[in-house]
Amino acid sequence: MKTVELLDVEKIRKDFPILKREVNGRPLVYLDNAATSQTPQQVINVIVDYYSNYNANIHRGVHSLSQEATDAYELARQKIQKHFNANKSHEIIFTSGTTHGINLIANGFSNRLKAGDEVIVSALEHHSNIVPWQMLCERSGANLKVIPMTQAGELDMEAYGKLLNTNTKLVFVNHISNALGTINPVAEIINMAHEVGAAVLVDGAQSVPHMNIDVQKLDADFYVCSAHKICGPTGIGMLYAKESWLLELPPYQGGGEMISEVTFEKTTYADLPHKFEAGTPNVCGGIAFGAAIDYMNAIGLEAISSYEQELLDYATQELNSLDGVVIYGPDKNKTSVISFNVENIHPYDVGTLLDKMGIAVRTGHHCAQPIMDFYQIPGTIRASFMFYNTKDEVDTFISGLKKAILMLS
Ligand SMILES: *Cc1c(COP(=O)(O)O)cnc(C)c1O
């Protein structure tokens, strides 16, 4: 097998303090990256520096600390703008994460939809990209349609084409499925939706950690992600939206920072992006999100992705060599997520035994119950890799799995 020597993984691993720890007396093998990624020292330092040196509320104080915090927060916004190639920095709205971004948009459309309108969601979605739209449909009387999936774990694009019509107002789809790793053809999905005048929200929670995203090239109306899946802290994420949408949609929450003028008769809203950022934001989180983007870019997402692809191929090949292992999802066009089961063994039992060996995987429905229903399974075991994982760790995982299967069969 060819090895990409672009990444110095041993050096990279030293950036992540948590990778040195032991779990249940064994070195940690962390393979739950699709749930949350680990945080490098470079990002931890930024958090410590913020609280040690310039913690202050932003945009309000004339004093120096407030200025420093505001500047750092707005600089982070610009870094994020540049990374995703948004046209303007105020098209980047800080949120608490993917779920918040989706709810913000779902809420904004409450009064724009009427009975008979249609919204389309895909069968491969995370619950965060299903439930807010169901709630929106209940409020507005619009109908929810579902792009079906195929046995291979891909979207049925022909069926999608047939769902689209002039009643379609919105389409929601994830760029990459967190449960199967499927990379969806979002550019094509967006083009097709735009042809009937529908807007598209892309859930980028799983794509952002693994590939470069150009929101203008994709022509996405909305693109959302969470920092904690891209080596940043929890509680912060971003919503990209085209400026025209942000001007049109009403604010999501009322409070400080989002207003221009308040009287008891009428309140006018602040300019973008503040219209959508009510209350004291997660200042430190935003700054650390910017640092996480810097960290990923210093390594390079292309190098990251080709290395991860290699880990994926290796782990897939090793898993396929075990008897009774069934892998769900496509063979190609996927990111470093493997969802699988072992015949006649409950995924939870495997996960519990692996944890005893210091190996962290996720078991269950991965917040994507419709996918599990489709395959008629209670859940899967999911191993998901980041660029700081190694082939040695894959070997440890495989030999741990073999032991678990022996004990359980
Ligand atoms: C993790 C994830 C979410 C939810 O992200 P939060 O950070 O919990 O808001 C939504 N969609 C996908 C595809 C995810 O992987």
mmCIF file of N, CA and C and ligand atoms in Angstrom, residues 34-36 96-102 124-129 174-179 203-207 224-229 235-236 366-367 382, ligand 1:
data_model
loop_
_atom_site.group_PDB
_atom_site.id
_atom_site.type_symbol
_atom_site.label_atom_id
_atom_site.label_comp_id
_atom_site.label_asym_id
_atom_site.label_seq_id
_atom_site.Cartn_x
_atom_site.Cartn_y
_atom_site.Cartn_z
ATOM 1 N N ALA A 34 -16.363 11.432 14.466
ATOM 2 C CA ALA A 34 -17.557 11.991 13.823
ATOM 3 C C ALA A 34 -18.516 12.562 14.862
ATOM 4 N N ALA A 35 -18.337 12.175 16.134
ATOM 5 C CA ALA A 35 -19.162 12.751 17.206
ATOM 6 C C ALA A 35 -18.530 14.039 17.712
ATOM 7 N N THR A 36 -17.247 13.987 17.981
ATOM 8 C CA THR A 36 -16.505 15.219 18.261
ATOM 9 C C THR A 36 -15.030 14.930 18.039
ATOM 10 N N SER A 96 -24.292 28.483 18.025
ATOM 11 C CA SER A 96 -23.722 27.574 19.017
ATOM 12 C C SER A 96 -23.344 26.244 18.370
ATOM 13 N N GLY A 97 -23.682 26.064 17.109
ATOM 14 C CA GLY A 97 -23.321 24.828 16.407
ATOM 15 C C GLY A 97 -24.286 24.560 15.264
ATOM 16 N N THR A 98 -24.108 23.420 14.638
ATOM 17 C CA THR A 98 -24.914 23.042 13.472
ATOM 18 C C THR A 98 -26.415 23.100 13.775
ATOM 19 N N THR A 99 -26.798 22.482 14.893
ATOM 20 C CA THR A 99 -28.219 22.410 15.255
ATOM 21 C C THR A 99 -28.820 23.807 15.384
ATOM 22 N N HIS A 100 -28.102 24.698 16.023
ATOM 23 C CA HIS A 100 -28.565 26.079 16.191
ATOM 24 C C HIS A 100 -28.732 26.754 14.826
ATOM 25 N N GLY A 101 -27.770 26.579 13.949
ATOM 26 C CA GLY A 101 -27.826 27.203 12.615
ATOM 27 C C GLY A 101 -29.049 26.733 11.836
ATOM 28 N N ILE A 102 -29.333 25.434 11.917
ATOM 29 C CA ILE A 102 -30.486 24.875 11.194
ATOM 30 C C ILE A 102 -31.783 25.451 11.778
ATOM 31 N N LEU A 124 -30.856 10.527 4.441
ATOM 32 C CA LEU A 124 -29.565 10.305 5.093
ATOM 33 C C LEU A 124 -29.280 11.312 6.195
ATOM 34 N N GLU A 125 -30.313 12.037 6.649
ATOM 35 C CA GLU A 125 -30.025 13.141 7.569
ATOM 36 C C GLU A 125 -29.871 12.737 9.029
ATOM 37 N N HIS A 126 -29.122 13.564 9.711
ATOM 38 C CA HIS A 126 -29.011 13.590 11.170
ATOM 39 C C HIS A 126 -30.333 14.160 11.703
ATOM 40 N N HIS A 127 -30.754 13.725 12.883
ATOM 41 C CA HIS A 127 -32.015 14.230 13.445
ATOM 42 C C HIS A 127 -32.041 15.760 13.502
ATOM 43 N N SER A 128 -30.873 16.378 13.689
ATOM 44 C CA SER A 128 -30.818 17.845 13.726
ATOM 45 C C SER A 128 -31.272 18.469 12.418
ATOM 46 N N ASN A 129 -31.187 17.693 11.331
ATOM 47 C CA ASN A 129 -31.593 18.229 10.032
ATOM 48 C C ASN A 129 -32.916 17.599 9.583
ATOM 49 N N ASN A 174 -27.436 16.878 4.020
ATOM 50 C CA ASN A 174 -26.080 16.986 4.553
ATOM 51 C C ASN A 174 -25.059 16.755 3.444
ATOM 52 N N HIS A 175 -23.925 17.385 3.598
ATOM 53 C CA HIS A 175 -22.868 17.219 2.604
ATOM 54 C C HIS A 175 -22.316 15.805 2.712
ATOM 55 N N ILE A 176 -22.133 15.381 3.984
ATOM 56 C CA ILE A 176 -21.647 14.030 4.253
ATOM 57 C C ILE A 176 -22.480 13.437 5.380
ATOM 58 N N SER A 177 -22.897 12.194 5.204
ATOM 59 C CA SER A 177 -23.695 11.531 6.239
ATOM 60 C C SER A 177 -22.818 11.136 7.418
ATOM 61 N N ASN A 178 -23.245 11.527 8.627
ATOM 62 C CA ASN A 178 -22.454 11.171 9.808
ATOM 63 C C ASN A 178 -22.575 9.689 10.127
ATOM 64 N N ALA A 179 -23.663 9.046 9.680
ATOM 65 C CA ALA A 179 -23.867 7.648 10.028
ATOM 66 C C ALA A 179 -23.158 6.709 9.061
ATOM 67 N N ASP A 203 -26.017 20.880 5.471
ATOM 68 C CA ASP A 203 -25.474 20.568 6.785
ATOM 69 C C ASP A 203 -24.040 20.068 6.558
ATOM 70 N N GLY A 204 -23.090 20.925 6.916
ATOM 71 C CA GLY A 204 -21.682 20.615 6.637
ATOM 72 C C GLY A 204 -20.926 20.080 7.844
ATOM 73 N N ALA A 205 -21.664 19.594 8.855
ATOM 74 C CA ALA A 205 -20.999 19.163 10.091
ATOM 75 C C ALA A 205 -19.897 18.129 9.828
ATOM 76 N N GLN A 206 -20.135 17.246 8.848
ATOM 77 C CA GLN A 206 -19.152 16.184 8.596
ATOM 78 C C GLN A 206 -18.216 16.477 7.432
ATOM 79 N N SER A 207 -18.531 17.467 6.626
ATOM 80 C CA SER A 207 -17.670 17.747 5.475
ATOM 81 C C SER A 207 -16.546 18.713 5.845
ATOM 82 N N VAL A 224 -24.035 25.171 7.152
ATOM 83 C CA VAL A 224 -23.842 25.211 8.614
ATOM 84 C C VAL A 224 -22.821 24.176 9.072
ATOM 85 N N CYS A 225 -22.124 24.474 10.157
ATOM 86 C CA CYS A 225 -21.202 23.490 10.740
ATOM 87 C C CYS A 225 -20.946 23.805 12.217
ATOM 88 N N SER A 226 -20.244 22.889 12.887
ATOM 89 C CA SER A 226 -19.885 23.026 14.305
ATOM 90 C C SER A 226 -18.374 23.024 14.435
ATOM 91 N N ALA A 227 -17.833 23.891 15.301
ATOM 92 C CA ALA A 227 -16.377 23.943 15.473
ATOM 93 C C ALA A 227 -15.829 22.679 16.141
ATOM 94 N N HIS A 228 -16.641 22.048 16.996
ATOM 95 C CA HIS A 228 -16.079 20.919 17.770
ATOM 96 C C HIS A 228 -15.779 19.694 16.925
ATOM 97 N N LYS A 229 -16.229 19.691 15.675
ATOM 98 C CA LYS A 229 -15.896 18.557 14.808
ATOM 99 C C LYS A 229 -14.686 18.866 13.930
ATOM 100 N N GLY A 235 -19.897 24.325 21.570
ATOM 101 C CA GLY A 235 -20.692 25.524 21.842
ATOM 102 C C GLY A 235 -20.484 26.653 20.855
ATOM 103 N N ILE A 236 -19.854 26.370 19.732
ATOM 104 C CA ILE A 236 -19.660 27.411 18.717
ATOM 105 C C ILE A 236 -19.711 26.762 17.328
ATOM 106 N N HIS A 366 -26.726 6.815 15.901
ATOM 107 C CA HIS A 366 -25.964 7.979 15.444
ATOM 108 C C HIS A 366 -26.865 9.147 15.060
ATOM 109 N N CYS A 367 -27.950 9.327 15.820
ATOM 110 C CA CYS A 367 -28.906 10.401 15.537
ATOM 111 C C CYS A 367 -29.411 10.335 14.107
ATOM 112 N N ARG A 382 -19.709 2.384 14.923
ATOM 113 C CA ARG A 382 -19.122 3.340 13.980
ATOM 114 C C ARG A 382 -17.715 3.711 14.430
HETATM 115 C C1 LIG B 1 -22.849 16.384 14.557
HETATM 116 C C2 LIG B 1 -23.824 16.599 13.496
HETATM 117 C C3 LIG B 1 -24.897 17.479 13.651
HETATM 118 C C4 LIG B 1 -25.180 18.187 14.943
HETATM 119 O O1 LIG B 1 -24.124 18.997 15.330
HETATM 120 P P1 LIG B 1 -24.180 19.738 16.753
HETATM 121 O O2 LIG B 1 -22.777 20.213 16.958
HETATM 122 O O3 LIG B 1 -24.583 18.687 17.750
HETATM 123 O O4 LIG B 1 -25.176 20.823 16.652
HETATM 124 C C5 LIG B 1 -25.745 17.669 12.585
HETATM 125 N N1 LIG B 1 -25.545 17.046 11.422
HETATM 126 C C6 LIG B 1 -24.527 16.195 11.220
HETATM 127 C C7 LIG B 1 -24.342 15.562 9.889
HETATM 128 C C8 LIG B 1 -23.631 15.944 12.255
HETATM 129 O O5 LIG B 1 -22.620 15.101 12.066
#
